[in-house]
PDB file of C-alpha atoms in Angstrom:
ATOM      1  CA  UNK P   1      20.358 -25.146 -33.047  1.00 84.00           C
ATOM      2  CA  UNK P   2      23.927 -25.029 -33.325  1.00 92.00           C
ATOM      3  CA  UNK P   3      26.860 -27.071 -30.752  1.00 95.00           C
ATOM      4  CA  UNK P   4      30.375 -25.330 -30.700  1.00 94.00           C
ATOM      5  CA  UNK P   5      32.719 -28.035 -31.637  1.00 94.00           C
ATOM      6  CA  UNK P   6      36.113 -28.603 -29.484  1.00 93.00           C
ATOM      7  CA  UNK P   7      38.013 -27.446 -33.032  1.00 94.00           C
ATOM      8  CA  UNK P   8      36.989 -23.370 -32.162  1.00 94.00           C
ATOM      9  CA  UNK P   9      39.675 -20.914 -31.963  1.00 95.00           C
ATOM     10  CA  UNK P  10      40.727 -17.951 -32.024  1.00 95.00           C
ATOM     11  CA  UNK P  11      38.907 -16.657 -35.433  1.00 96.00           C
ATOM     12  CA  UNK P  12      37.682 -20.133 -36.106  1.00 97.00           C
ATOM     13  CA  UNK P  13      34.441 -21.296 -35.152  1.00 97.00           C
ATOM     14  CA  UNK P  14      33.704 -25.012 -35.519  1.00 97.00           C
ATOM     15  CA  UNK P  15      29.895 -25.674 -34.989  1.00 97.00           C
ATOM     16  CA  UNK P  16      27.341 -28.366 -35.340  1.00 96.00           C
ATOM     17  CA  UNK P  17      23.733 -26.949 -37.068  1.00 95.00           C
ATOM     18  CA  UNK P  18      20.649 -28.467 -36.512  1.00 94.00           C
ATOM     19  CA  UNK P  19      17.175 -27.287 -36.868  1.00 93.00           C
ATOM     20  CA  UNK P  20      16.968 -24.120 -37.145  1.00 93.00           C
ATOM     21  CA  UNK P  21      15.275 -21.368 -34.444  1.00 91.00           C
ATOM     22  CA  UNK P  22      15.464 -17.822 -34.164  1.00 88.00           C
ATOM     23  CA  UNK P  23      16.867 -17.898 -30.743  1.00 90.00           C
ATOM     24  CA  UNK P  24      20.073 -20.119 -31.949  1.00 92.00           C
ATOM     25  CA  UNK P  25      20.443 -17.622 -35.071  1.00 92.00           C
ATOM     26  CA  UNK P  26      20.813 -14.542 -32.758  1.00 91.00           C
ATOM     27  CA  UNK P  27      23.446 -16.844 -30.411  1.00 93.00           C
ATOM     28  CA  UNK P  28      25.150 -17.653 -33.177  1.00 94.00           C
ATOM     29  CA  UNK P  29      25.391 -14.139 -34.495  1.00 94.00           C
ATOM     30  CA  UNK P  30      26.237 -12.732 -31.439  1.00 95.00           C
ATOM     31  CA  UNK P  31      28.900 -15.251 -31.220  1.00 96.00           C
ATOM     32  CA  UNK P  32      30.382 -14.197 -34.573  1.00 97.00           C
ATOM     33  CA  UNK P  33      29.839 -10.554 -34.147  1.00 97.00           C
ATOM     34  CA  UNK P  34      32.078 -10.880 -30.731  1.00 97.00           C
ATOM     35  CA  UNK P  35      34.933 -12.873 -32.667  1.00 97.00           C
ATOM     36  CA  UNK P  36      34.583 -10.194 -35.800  1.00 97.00           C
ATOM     37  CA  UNK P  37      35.228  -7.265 -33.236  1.00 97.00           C
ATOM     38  CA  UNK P  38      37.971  -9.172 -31.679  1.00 97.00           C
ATOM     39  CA  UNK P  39      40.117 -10.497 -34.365  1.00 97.00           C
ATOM     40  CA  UNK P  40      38.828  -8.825 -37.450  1.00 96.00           C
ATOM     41  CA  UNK P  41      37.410 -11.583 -39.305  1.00 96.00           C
ATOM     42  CA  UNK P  42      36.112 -15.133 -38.499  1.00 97.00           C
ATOM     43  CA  UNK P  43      36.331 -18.320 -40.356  1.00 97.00           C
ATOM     44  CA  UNK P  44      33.708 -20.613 -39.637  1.00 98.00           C
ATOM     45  CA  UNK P  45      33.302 -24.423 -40.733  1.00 98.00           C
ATOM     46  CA  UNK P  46      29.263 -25.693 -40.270  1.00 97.00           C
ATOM     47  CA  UNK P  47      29.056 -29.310 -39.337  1.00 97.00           C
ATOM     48  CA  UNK P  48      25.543 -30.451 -41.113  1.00 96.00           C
ATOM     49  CA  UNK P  49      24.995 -33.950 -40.661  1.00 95.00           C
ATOM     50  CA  UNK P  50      21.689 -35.709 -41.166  1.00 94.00           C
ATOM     51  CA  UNK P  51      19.842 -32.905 -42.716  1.00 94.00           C
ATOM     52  CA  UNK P  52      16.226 -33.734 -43.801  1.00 94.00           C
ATOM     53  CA  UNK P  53      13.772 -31.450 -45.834  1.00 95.00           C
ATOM     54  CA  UNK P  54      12.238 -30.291 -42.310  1.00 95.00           C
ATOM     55  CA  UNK P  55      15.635 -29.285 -41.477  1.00 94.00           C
ATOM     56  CA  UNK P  56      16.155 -28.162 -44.780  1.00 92.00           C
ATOM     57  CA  UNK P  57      12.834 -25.631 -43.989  1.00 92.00           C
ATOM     58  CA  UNK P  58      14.051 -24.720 -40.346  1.00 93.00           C
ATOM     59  CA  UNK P  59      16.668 -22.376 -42.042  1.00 91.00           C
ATOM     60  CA  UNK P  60      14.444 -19.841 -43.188  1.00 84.00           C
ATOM     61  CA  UNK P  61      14.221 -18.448 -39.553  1.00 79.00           C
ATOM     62  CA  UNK P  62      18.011 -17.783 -40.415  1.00 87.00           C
ATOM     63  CA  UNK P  63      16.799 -14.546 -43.601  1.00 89.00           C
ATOM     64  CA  UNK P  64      15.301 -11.912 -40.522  1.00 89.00           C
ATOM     65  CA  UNK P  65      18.534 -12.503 -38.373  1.00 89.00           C
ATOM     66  CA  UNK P  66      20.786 -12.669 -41.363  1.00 91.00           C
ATOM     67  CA  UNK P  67      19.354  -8.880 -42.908  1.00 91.00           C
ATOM     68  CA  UNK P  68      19.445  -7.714 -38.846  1.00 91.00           C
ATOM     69  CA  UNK P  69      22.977  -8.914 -38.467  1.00 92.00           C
ATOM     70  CA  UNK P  70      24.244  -9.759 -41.339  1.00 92.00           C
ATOM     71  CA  UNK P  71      26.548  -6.423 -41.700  1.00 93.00           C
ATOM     72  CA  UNK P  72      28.026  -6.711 -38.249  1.00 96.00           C
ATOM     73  CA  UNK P  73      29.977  -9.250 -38.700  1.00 96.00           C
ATOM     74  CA  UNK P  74      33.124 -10.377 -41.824  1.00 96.00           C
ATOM     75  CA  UNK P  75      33.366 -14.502 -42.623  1.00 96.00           C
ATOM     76  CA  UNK P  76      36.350 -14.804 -44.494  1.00 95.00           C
ATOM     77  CA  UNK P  77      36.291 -18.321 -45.543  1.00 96.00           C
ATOM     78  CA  UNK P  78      33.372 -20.549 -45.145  1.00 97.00           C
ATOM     79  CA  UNK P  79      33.287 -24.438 -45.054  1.00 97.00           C
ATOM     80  CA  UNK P  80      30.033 -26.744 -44.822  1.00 97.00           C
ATOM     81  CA  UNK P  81      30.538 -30.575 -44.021  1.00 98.00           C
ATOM     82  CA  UNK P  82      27.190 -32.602 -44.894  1.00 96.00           C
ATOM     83  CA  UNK P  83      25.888 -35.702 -45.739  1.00 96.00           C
ATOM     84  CA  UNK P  84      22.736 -34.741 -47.332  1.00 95.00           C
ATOM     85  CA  UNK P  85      20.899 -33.328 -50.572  1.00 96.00           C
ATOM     86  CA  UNK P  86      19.067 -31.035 -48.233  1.00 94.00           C
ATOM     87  CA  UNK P  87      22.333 -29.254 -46.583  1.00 94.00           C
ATOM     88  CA  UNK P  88      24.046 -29.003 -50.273  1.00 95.00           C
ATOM     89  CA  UNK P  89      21.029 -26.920 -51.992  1.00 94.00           C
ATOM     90  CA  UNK P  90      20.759 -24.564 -48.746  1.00 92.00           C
ATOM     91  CA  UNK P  91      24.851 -24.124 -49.079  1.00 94.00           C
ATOM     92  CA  UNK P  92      23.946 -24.175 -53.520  1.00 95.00           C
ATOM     93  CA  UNK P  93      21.824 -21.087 -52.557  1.00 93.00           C
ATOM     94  CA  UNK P  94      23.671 -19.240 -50.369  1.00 92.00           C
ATOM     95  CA  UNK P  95      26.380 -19.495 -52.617  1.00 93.00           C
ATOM     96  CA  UNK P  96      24.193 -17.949 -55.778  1.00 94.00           C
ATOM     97  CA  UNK P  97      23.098 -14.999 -53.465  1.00 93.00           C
ATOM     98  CA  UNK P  98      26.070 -14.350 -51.839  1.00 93.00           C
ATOM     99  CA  UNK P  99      27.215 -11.235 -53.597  1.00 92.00           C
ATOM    100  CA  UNK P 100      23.733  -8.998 -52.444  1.00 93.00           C
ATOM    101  CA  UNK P 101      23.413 -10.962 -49.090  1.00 93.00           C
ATOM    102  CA  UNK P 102      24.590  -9.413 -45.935  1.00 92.00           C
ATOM    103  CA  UNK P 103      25.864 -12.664 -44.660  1.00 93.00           C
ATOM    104  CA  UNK P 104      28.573 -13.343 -47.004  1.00 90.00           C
ATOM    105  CA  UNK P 105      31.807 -14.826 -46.716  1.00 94.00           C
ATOM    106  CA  UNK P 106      34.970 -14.039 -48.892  1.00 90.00           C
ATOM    107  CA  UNK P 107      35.626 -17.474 -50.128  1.00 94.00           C
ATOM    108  CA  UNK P 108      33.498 -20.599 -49.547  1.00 96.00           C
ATOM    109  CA  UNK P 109      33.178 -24.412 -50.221  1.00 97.00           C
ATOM    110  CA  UNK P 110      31.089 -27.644 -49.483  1.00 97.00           C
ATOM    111  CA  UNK P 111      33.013 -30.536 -48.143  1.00 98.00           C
ATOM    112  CA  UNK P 112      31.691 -34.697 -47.566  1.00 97.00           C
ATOM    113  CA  UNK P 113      30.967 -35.815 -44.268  1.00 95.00           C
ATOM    114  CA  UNK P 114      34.234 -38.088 -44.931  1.00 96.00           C
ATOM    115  CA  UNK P 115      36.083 -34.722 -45.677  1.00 97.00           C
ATOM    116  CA  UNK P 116      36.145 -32.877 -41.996  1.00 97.00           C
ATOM    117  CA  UNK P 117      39.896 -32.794 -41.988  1.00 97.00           C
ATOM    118  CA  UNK P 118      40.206 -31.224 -45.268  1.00 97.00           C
ATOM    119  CA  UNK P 119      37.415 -28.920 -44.624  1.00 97.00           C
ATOM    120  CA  UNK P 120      39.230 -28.013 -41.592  1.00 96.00           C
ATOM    121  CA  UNK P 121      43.059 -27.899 -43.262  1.00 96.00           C
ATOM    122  CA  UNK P 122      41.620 -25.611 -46.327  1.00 97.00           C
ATOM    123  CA  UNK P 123      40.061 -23.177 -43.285  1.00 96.00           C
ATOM    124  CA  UNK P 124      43.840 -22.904 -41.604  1.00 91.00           C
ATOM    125  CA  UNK P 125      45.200 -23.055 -45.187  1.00 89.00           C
ATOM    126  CA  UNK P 126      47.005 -18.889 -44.493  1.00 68.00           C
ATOM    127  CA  UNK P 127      47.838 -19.429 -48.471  1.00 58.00           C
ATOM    128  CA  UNK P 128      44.162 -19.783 -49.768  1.00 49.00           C
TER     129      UNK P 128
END
């Protein structure tokens, strides 16, 4: 489901989604529970390139892992990279619930494929 990108450290995590599956949900969350208890906080920037609807779909394994975990772990600032319709609405959504969902980060935005860097730069940004 997801690929940890060479950009990860410390507090950042820099990953590549996929399809979703419950088994890369609970990695994932495990992985972001471990970097909450160590540094406090994590940032995390989601590469989504190439997302179709079925993709789109595969996500909704993500809602049982996000209410189990959810609470466990603090995203301070969250950054999607995508290319697609599909990837915006799921990031559109997330955004409109994220006040009453347990997975909810502090601050977040949707970047262009063609917009990694800045993505990256507004992530490491200590002033935002």
């Amino acid at each position: 489901m997801f690929e940890i990108l060479d950009e990860t450290e410390k507090d950042l995590v820099v990953i590549r989604v996929g399809r979703g599956t419950q088994r890369g949900y609970d990695e994932l969350y495990s992985l972001l529970i471990q970097k909450t208890d160590e540094y406090g906080a994590v940032r995390v920037l989601e590469v989504v390139p190439d997302w179709t609807f079925s993709t789109f779909l595969s996500h909704v394994y993500g809602i049982i892992p996000d209410l189990r975990y959810g609470l466990q772990f603090t995203i301070s600032r969250y950054a999607a990279v995508g290319d697609s319709v599909w990837a915006k609405l799921l990031f559109d959504w997330w955004e409109i619930i994220r006040p009453v969902w347990p997975v909810a980060p502090n601050r977040m935005r949707y970047f262009e494929m063609s917009a990694f860097s800045d993505a990256l730069q507004w992530l490491q940004d200590e002033k935002i």
